[in-house]
mmCIF file of C-alpha atoms in Angstrom:
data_model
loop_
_atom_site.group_PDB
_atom_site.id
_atom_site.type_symbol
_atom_site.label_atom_id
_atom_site.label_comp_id
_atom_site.label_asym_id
_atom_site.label_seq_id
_atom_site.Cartn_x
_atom_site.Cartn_y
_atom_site.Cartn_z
ATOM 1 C CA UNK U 133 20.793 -24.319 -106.072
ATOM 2 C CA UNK U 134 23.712 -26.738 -105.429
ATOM 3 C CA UNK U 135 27.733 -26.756 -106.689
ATOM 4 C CA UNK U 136 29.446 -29.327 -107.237
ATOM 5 C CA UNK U 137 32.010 -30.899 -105.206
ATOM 6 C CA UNK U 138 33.133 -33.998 -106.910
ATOM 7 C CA UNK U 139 30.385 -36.492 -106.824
ATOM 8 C CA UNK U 140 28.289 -34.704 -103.778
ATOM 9 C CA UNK U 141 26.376 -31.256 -104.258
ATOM 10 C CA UNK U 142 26.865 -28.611 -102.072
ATOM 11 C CA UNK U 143 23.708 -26.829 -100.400
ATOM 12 C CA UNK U 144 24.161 -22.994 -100.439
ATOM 13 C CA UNK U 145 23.137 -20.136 -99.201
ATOM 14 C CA UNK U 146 21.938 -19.606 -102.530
ATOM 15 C CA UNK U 147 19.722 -22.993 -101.995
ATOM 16 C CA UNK U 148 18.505 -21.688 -98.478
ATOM 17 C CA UNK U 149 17.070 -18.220 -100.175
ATOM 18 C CA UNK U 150 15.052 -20.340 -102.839
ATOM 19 C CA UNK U 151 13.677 -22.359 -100.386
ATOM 20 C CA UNK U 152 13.090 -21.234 -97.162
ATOM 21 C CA UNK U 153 9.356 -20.745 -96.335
ATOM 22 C CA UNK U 154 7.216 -17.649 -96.668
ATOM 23 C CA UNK U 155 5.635 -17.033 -93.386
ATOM 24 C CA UNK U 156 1.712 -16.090 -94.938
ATOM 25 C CA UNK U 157 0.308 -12.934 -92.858
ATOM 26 C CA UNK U 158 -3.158 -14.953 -92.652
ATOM 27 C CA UNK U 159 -1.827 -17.805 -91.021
ATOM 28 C CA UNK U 160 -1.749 -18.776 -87.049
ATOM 29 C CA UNK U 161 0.205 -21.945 -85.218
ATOM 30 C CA UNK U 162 -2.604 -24.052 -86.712
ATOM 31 C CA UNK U 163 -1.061 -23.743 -89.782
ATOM 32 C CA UNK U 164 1.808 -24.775 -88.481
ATOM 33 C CA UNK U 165 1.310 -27.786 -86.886
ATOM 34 C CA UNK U 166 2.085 -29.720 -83.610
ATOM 35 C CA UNK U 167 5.807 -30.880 -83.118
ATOM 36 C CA UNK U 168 6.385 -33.786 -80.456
ATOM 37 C CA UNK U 169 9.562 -33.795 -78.983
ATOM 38 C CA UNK U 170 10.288 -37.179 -76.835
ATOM 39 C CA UNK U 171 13.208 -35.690 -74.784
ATOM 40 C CA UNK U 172 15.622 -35.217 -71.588
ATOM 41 C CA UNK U 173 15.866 -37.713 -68.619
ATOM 42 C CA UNK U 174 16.945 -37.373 -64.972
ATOM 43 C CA UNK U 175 20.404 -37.481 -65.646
ATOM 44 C CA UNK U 176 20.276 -35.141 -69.034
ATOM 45 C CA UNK U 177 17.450 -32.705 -68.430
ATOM 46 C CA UNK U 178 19.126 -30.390 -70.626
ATOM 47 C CA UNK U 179 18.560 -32.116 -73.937
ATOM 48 C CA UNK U 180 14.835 -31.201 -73.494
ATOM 49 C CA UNK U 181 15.773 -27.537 -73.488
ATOM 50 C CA UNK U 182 18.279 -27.630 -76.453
ATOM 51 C CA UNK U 183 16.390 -29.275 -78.701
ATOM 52 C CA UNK U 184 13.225 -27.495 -77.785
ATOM 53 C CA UNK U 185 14.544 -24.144 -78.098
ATOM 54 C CA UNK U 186 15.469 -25.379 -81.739
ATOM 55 C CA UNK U 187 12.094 -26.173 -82.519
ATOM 56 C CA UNK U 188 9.918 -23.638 -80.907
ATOM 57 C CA UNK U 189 12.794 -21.194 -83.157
ATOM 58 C CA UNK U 190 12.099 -23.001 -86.242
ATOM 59 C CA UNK U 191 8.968 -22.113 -87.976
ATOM 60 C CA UNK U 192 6.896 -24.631 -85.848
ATOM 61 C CA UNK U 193 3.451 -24.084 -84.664
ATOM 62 C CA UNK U 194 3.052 -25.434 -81.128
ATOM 63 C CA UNK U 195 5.633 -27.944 -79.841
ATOM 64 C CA UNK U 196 4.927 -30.592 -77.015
ATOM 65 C CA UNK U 197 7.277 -31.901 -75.057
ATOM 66 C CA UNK U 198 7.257 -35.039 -73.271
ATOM 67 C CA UNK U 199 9.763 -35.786 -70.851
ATOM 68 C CA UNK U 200 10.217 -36.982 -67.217
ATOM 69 C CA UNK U 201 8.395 -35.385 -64.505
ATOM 70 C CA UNK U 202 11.354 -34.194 -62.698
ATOM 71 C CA UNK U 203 12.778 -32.494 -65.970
ATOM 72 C CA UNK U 204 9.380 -29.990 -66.676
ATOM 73 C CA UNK U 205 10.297 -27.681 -63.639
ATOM 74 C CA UNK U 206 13.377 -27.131 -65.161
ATOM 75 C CA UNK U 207 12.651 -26.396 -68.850
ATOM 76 C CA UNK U 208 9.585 -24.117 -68.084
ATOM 77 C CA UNK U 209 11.206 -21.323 -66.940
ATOM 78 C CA UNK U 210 13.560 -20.959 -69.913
ATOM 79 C CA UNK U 211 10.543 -22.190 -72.445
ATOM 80 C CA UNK U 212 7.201 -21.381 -71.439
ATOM 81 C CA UNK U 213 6.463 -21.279 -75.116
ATOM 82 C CA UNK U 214 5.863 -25.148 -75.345
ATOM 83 C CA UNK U 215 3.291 -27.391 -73.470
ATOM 84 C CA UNK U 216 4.343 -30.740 -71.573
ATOM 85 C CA UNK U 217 3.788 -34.269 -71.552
ATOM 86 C CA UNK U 218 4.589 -35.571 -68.316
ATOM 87 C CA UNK U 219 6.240 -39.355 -68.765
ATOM 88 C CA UNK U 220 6.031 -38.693 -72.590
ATOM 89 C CA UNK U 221 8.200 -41.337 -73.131
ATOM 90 C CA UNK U 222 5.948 -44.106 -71.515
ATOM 91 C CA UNK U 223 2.402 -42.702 -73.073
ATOM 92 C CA UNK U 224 3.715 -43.095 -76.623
ATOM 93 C CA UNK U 225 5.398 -46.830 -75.498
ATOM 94 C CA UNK U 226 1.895 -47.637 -74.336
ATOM 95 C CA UNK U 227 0.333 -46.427 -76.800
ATOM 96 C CA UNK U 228 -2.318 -44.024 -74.763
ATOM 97 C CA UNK U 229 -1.162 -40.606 -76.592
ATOM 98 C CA UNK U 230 -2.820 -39.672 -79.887
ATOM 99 C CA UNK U 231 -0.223 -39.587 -82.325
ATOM 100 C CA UNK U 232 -2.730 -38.925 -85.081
ATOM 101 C CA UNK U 233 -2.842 -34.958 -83.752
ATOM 102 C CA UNK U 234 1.026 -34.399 -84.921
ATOM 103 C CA UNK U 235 2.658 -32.892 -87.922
ATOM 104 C CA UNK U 236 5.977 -34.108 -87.308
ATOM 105 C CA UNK U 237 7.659 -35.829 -83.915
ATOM 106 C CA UNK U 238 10.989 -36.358 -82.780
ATOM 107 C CA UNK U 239 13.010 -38.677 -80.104
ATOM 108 C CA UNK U 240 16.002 -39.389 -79.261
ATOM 109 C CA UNK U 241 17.885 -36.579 -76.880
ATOM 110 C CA UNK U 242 18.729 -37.303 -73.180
ATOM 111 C CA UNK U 243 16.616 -40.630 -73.562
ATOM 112 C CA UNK U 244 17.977 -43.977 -72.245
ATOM 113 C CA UNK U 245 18.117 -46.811 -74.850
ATOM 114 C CA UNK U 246 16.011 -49.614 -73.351
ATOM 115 C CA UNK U 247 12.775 -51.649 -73.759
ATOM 116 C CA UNK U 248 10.886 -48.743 -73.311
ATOM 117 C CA UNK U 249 12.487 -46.224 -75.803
ATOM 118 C CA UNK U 250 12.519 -48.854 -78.373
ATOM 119 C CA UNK U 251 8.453 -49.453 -77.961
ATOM 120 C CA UNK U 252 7.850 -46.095 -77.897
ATOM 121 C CA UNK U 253 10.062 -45.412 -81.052
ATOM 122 C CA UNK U 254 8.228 -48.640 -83.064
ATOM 123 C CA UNK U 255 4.980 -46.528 -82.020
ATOM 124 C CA UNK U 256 6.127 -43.174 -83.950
ATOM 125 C CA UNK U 257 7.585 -45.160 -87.124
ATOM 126 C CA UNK U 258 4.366 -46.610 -87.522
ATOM 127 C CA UNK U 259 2.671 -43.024 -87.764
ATOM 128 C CA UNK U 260 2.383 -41.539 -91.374
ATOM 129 C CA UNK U 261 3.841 -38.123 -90.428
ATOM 130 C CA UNK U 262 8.006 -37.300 -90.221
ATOM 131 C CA UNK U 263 9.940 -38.560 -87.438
ATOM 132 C CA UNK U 264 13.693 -37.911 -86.721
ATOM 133 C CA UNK U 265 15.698 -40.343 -84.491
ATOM 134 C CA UNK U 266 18.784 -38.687 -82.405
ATOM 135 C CA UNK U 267 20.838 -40.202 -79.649
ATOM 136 C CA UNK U 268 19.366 -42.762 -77.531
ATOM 137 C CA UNK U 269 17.160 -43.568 -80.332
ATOM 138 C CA UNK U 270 19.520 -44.411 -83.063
ATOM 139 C CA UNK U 271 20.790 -48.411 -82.472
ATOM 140 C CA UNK U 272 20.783 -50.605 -85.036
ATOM 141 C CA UNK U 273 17.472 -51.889 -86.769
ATOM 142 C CA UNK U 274 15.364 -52.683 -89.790
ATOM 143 C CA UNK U 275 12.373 -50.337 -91.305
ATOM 144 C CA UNK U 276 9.435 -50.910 -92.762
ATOM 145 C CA UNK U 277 8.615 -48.964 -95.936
ATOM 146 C CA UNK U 278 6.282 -45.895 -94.980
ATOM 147 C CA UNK U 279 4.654 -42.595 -96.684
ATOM 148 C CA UNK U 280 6.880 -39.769 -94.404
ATOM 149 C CA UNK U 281 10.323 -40.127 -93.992
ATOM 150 C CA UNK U 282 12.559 -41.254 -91.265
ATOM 151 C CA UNK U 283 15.589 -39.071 -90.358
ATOM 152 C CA UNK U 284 18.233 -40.313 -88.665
ATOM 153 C CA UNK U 285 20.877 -37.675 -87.207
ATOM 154 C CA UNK U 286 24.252 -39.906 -85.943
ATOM 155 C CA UNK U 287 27.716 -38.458 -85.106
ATOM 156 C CA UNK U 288 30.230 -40.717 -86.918
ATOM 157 C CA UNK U 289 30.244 -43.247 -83.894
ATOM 158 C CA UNK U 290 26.702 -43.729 -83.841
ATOM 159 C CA UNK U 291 26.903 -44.391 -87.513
ATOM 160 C CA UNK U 292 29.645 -47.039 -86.828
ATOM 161 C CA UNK U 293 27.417 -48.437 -83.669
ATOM 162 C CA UNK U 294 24.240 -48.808 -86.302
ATOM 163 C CA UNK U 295 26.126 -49.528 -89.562
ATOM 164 C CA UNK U 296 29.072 -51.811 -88.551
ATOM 165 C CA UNK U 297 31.524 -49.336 -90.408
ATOM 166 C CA UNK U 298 34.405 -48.698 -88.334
ATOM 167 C CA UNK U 299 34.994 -44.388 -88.029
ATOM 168 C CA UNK U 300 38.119 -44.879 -90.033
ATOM 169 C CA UNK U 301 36.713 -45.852 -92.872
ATOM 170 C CA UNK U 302 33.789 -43.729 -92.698
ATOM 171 C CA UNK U 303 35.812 -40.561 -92.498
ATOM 172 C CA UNK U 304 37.364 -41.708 -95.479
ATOM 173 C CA UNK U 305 34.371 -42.412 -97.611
ATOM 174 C CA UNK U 306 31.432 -40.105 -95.978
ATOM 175 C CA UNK U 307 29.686 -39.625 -98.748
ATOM 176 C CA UNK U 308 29.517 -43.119 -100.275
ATOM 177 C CA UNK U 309 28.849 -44.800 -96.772
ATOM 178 C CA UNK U 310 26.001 -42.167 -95.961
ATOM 179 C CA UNK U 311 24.250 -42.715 -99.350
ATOM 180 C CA UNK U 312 24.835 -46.535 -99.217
ATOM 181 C CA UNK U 313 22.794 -46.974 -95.697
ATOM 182 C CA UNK U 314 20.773 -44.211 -96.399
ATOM 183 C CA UNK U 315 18.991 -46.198 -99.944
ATOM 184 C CA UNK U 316 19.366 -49.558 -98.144
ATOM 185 C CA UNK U 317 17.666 -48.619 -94.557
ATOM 186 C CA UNK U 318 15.494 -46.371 -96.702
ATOM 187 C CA UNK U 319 16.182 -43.340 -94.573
ATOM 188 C CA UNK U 320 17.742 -40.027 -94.491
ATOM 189 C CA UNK U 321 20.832 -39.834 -92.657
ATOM 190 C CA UNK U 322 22.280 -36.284 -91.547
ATOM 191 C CA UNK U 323 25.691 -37.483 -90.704
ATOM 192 C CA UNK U 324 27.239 -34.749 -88.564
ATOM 193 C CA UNK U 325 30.612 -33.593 -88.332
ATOM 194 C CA UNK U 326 32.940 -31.432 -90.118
ATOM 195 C CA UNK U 327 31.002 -30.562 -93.827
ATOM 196 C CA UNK U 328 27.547 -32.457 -92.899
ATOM 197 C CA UNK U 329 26.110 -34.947 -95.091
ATOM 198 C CA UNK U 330 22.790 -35.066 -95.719
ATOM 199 C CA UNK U 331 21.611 -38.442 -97.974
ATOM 200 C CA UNK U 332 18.047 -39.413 -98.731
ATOM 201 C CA UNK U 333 16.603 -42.728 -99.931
ATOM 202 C CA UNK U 334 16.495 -42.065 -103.200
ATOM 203 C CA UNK U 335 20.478 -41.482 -103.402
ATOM 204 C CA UNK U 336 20.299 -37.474 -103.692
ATOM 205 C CA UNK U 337 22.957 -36.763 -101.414
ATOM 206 C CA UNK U 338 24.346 -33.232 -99.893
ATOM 207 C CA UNK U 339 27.371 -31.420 -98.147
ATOM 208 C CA UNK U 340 26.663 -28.531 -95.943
ATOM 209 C CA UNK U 341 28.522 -25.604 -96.399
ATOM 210 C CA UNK U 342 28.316 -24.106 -93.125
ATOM 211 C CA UNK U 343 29.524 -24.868 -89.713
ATOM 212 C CA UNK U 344 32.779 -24.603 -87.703
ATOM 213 C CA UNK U 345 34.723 -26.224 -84.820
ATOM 214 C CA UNK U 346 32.560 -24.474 -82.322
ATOM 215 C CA UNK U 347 30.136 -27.007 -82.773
ATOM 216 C CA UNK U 348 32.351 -29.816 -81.395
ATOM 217 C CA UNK U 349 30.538 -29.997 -77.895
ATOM 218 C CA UNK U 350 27.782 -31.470 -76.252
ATOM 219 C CA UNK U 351 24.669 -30.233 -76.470
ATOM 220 C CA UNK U 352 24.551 -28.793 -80.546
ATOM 221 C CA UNK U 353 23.284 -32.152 -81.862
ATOM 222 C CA UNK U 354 20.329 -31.834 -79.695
ATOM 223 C CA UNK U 355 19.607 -28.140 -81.109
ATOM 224 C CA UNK U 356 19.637 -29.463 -84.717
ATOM 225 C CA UNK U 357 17.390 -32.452 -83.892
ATOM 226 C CA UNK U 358 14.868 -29.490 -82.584
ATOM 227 C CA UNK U 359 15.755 -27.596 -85.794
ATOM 228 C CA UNK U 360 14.716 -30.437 -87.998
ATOM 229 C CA UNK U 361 11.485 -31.105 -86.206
ATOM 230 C CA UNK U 362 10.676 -27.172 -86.594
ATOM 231 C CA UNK U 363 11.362 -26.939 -89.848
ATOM 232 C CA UNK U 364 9.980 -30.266 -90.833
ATOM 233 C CA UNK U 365 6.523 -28.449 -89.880
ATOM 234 C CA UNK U 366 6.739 -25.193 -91.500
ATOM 235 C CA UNK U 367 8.327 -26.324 -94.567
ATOM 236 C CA UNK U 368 5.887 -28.145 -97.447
ATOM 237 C CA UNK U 369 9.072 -30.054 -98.823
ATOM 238 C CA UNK U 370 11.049 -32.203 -96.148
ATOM 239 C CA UNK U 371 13.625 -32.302 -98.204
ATOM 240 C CA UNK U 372 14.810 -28.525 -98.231
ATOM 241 C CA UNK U 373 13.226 -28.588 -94.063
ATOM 242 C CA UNK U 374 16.624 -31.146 -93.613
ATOM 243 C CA UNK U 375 18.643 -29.451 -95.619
ATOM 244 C CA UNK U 376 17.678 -25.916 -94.492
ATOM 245 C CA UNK U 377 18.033 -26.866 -90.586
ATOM 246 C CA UNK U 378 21.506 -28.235 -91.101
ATOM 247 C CA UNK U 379 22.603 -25.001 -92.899
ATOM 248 C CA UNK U 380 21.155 -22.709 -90.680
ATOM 249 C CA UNK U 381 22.519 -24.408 -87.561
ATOM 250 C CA UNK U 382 25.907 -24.288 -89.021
ATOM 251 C CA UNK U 383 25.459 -20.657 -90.073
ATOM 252 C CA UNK U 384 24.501 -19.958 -86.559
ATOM 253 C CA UNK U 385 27.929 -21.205 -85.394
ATOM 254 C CA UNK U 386 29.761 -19.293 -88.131
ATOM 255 C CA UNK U 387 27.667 -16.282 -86.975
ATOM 256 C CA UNK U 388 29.075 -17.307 -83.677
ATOM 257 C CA UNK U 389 33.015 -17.725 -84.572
ATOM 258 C CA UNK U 390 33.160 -14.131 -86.510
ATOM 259 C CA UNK U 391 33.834 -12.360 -83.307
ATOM 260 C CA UNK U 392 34.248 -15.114 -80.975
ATOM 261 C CA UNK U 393 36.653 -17.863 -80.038
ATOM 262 C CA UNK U 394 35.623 -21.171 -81.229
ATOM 263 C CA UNK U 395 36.421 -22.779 -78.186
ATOM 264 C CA UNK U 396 34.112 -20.964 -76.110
ATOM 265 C CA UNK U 397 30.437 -21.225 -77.699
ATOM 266 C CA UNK U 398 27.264 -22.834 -75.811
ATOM 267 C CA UNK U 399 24.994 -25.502 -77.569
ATOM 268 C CA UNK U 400 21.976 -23.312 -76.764
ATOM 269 C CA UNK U 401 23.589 -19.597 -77.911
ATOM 270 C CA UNK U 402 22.956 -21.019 -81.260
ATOM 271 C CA UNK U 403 19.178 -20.467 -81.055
ATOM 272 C CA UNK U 404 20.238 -16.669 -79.758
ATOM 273 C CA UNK U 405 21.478 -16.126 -83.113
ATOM 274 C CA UNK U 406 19.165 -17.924 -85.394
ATOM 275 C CA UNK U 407 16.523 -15.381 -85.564
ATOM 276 C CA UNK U 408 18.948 -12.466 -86.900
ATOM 277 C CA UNK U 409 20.812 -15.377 -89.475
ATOM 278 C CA UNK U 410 17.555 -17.104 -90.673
ATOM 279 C CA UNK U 411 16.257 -13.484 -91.582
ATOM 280 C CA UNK U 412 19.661 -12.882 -93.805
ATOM 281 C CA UNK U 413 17.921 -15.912 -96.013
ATOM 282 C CA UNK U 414 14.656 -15.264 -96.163
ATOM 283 C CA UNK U 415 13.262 -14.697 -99.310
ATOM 284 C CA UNK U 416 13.422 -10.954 -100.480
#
């Protein structure tokens, strides 16, 4: 599945068709699971669209948004698909939403970092199902050893902000610095940017093959973080869900830049084309 490019592996198109998931004709969202999606604020409503439309597009079951109260009105319309948690962000700090009832959550786009997000994120880590931190939930911390994995998703200067490695050096040495916090946080770390590396815990560590310049603007990191959490519930390895939902979302944008300017693509035409590029994967 992988080729070689010097010390790092290279995850394929080749890897996407042996592991992508078959969709079973008996099944129904119940075998999918529930996503939670802690997303979107006031001031960045948006977020809770882009990465929902990434989820509800990725193989998940049911997806549940919670987000301000002023944000729902404007997601609805465009996703009707998924059901809302008003003040999301608050029930999980306070611990009065059952977190037992989801497959996977994640946190992190258009929130505010503050006392709040950070209870509300020591709430999910302490759950024994997958939970990706974006955005306003990536700041620099300790974690405790746990059964599901934690996924963090930084651009390069959220790495520096949680790492202490300035950007210089980490564009220099991306794969070493990825695998080296990755195995001593003991998390996976998608670090985004141009060729995407993807390192677990256990030192396996990845380049994506796909993506292009189009994906330099606001609003594609949030897609992917929805990606993740859909694929992290359709997928029985979370492994290949990571790796698959960084390919894909990078395929989407090379889908994107074959007959279009790079300069002009939206963060949330890349879940327009991910129907038509996942099914050029599937397995045949």
């Amino acid at each position: 599945m992988a080729e070689n490019k010097g010390r790092l592996s290279v995850w394929t198109g080749h890897s996407v068709e042996k592991t992508l998931p078959i969709r079973d004709q008996k099944s129904h969202k119940g075998t999918y699971g529930t996503g939670l999606l802690i997303a979107g604020s006031r001031d960045m409503p948006g977020a809770a669209l882009l990465s929902g439309l990434g989820a509800m597009r990725s193989g998940i079951g049911k997806l549940e948004i919670g987000t301000e109260s002023e944000v729902i009105p404007l997601v609805v319309p465009v996703l009707p698909e998924a059901t809302y948690i008003r003040n999301g962000l608050e029930k999980v700090a306070d611990g009065t939403l059952e977190l037992h009832r989801y497959r996977a959550a994640a946190i992190g786009p258009g929130i505010v970092p503050n006392r709040i997000a950070e209870h509300a994120i020591e709430q999910l880590v302490d759950c024994d199902f997958p939970v990706v931190l974006d955005a306003g939930a990536l700041t620099e911390r300790s974690y405790n050893e746990r059964p599901a994995p934690i996924i963090l998703t930084p651009h390069p200067g959220e790495f520096s902000r949680i790492t202490g490695v300035s950007t210089t050096d980490l564009e220099k040495r991306r794969g070493y610095y990825v695998s080296r916090f990755a195995k001593e946080l003991g998390v996976t770390i998608v670090l985004k940017g141009h060729q995407t590396v993807i390192a677990f815990p256990d030192g396996e560590t990845w380049v994506n093959a796909t993506g292009n310049a189009s994906l330099a603007k606001g609003g594609t990191g949030d897609t992917l973080t929805g990606m993740i959490l859909g694929m992290l519930c359709c997928h029985e390895d979370w492994k290949h869900a990571v790796l698959n939902a960084v390919f894909l979302h990078g395929a989407c944008a090379d889908h994107w830049a074959a007959t279009r300017s790079t300069q002009t693509l939206l963060a949330h035409e890349l879940t327009d084309f991910l129907p038509e590029v996942w099914k050029k994967y599937e397995p045949k």
